């Protein structure tokens, strides 16, 4: 009797436990088990899907390998990778007495190149003469360098101007010759036919740049620049308000322009104008620039005067480097927001220069090699 009571107590629900209809629970389990049964048809479908996925992965990998093999066999257009073609180009450059702009290989900043004279070309190396005053050391051997050179002098001499670029390394530093030092550079594995886009400068037509103003580097001028750079939105039926007058330091003619800077000149008639201009090497200034395109582009650039030249006729020439570009106002603070160019130049200006360069040459009936 005692055993029967203990069994009943064990089977009875606790005071805090809900009672369940066991028959109902059993029916639910049977329904789930019956509906989830794996049939042979489902197994066949699952196996077919797995086989299809495996075949798809294999086909994709095979296609990538085939494409990679083709790329290795067929270099991109403009690449010379076979030794006879490379030697032919280098010997042609030697015959044309081409200068090679040489710089240490860098990816993160604009290269500072020096113009070297190409003296000799052999199957394994080329000999370059460095400018006077540059003395290479033993630590130069093995360093990666970039080289740019061109063959031909352009339309003036009825020859095409073709630009080449290569990456190689310094093989040796031979003993200096009579006046200048020389470098032995290994013949590169490839030479790339390319226009030096980042270094391209052009003398634009005056109509292509409606606005070019050099302005003082102060807060009041920056306020004028912001009003000019961010004009109020146009209202329907109303004429847009005229742009604010910019406090220009003078009238400058653009000699050439690139994404990294510009060379300008101004005629200074008297000493007062020269003192008011007060632009010497190292001076900071603002440049307001508008470029003619399908949609005119406006720029406000911070710039630094890098070079100043005055001649006896009262003409002053300035070399400007663009250091940062005004992006607008910061939405949070309302303060001017700038993009530092870090010596690389403004890419959108470079694109405009390249397109205008092509347009000008095609209008003259000359097909450029860009």
mmCIF file of C-alpha atoms in Angstrom, residues 201 214 252 256 260-265 279-283 285 303-309 316-322:
data_model
loop_
_atom_site.group_PDB
_atom_site.id
_atom_site.type_symbol
_atom_site.label_atom_id
_atom_site.label_comp_id
_atom_site.label_asym_id
_atom_site.label_seq_id
_atom_site.Cartn_x
_atom_site.Cartn_y
_atom_site.Cartn_z
ATOM 1 C CA UNK A 201 50.117 71.251 -67.176
ATOM 2 C CA UNK A 214 44.401 85.462 -55.971
ATOM 3 C CA UNK A 252 46.735 87.727 -63.213
ATOM 4 C CA UNK A 256 49.603 77.137 -67.190
ATOM 5 C CA UNK A 260 48.543 70.704 -58.161
ATOM 6 C CA UNK A 261 49.068 74.379 -58.927
ATOM 7 C CA UNK A 262 49.358 77.161 -61.456
ATOM 8 C CA UNK A 263 51.877 79.543 -62.980
ATOM 9 C CA UNK A 264 50.560 83.079 -63.360
ATOM 10 C CA UNK A 265 51.924 86.487 -64.195
ATOM 11 C CA UNK A 279 53.499 87.934 -52.502
ATOM 12 C CA UNK A 280 56.878 86.381 -51.769
ATOM 13 C CA UNK A 281 57.973 82.748 -51.660
ATOM 14 C CA UNK A 282 56.257 80.985 -48.764
ATOM 15 C CA UNK A 283 53.264 83.347 -48.631
ATOM 16 C CA UNK A 285 46.813 82.951 -50.155
ATOM 17 C CA UNK A 303 47.645 77.971 -51.966
ATOM 18 C CA UNK A 304 51.281 78.707 -51.212
ATOM 19 C CA UNK A 305 53.608 80.826 -53.348
ATOM 20 C CA UNK A 306 56.556 78.590 -54.237
ATOM 21 C CA UNK A 307 58.412 80.744 -56.764
ATOM 22 C CA UNK A 308 58.565 84.459 -57.607
ATOM 23 C CA UNK A 309 60.272 85.941 -60.639
ATOM 24 C CA UNK A 316 55.944 89.392 -61.995
ATOM 25 C CA UNK A 317 55.556 85.637 -62.391
ATOM 26 C CA UNK A 318 54.313 83.447 -59.557
ATOM 27 C CA UNK A 319 54.395 79.683 -59.093
ATOM 28 C CA UNK A 320 51.499 78.541 -56.878
ATOM 29 C CA UNK A 321 50.960 75.183 -55.201
ATOM 30 C CA UNK A 322 47.418 74.212 -54.190
#
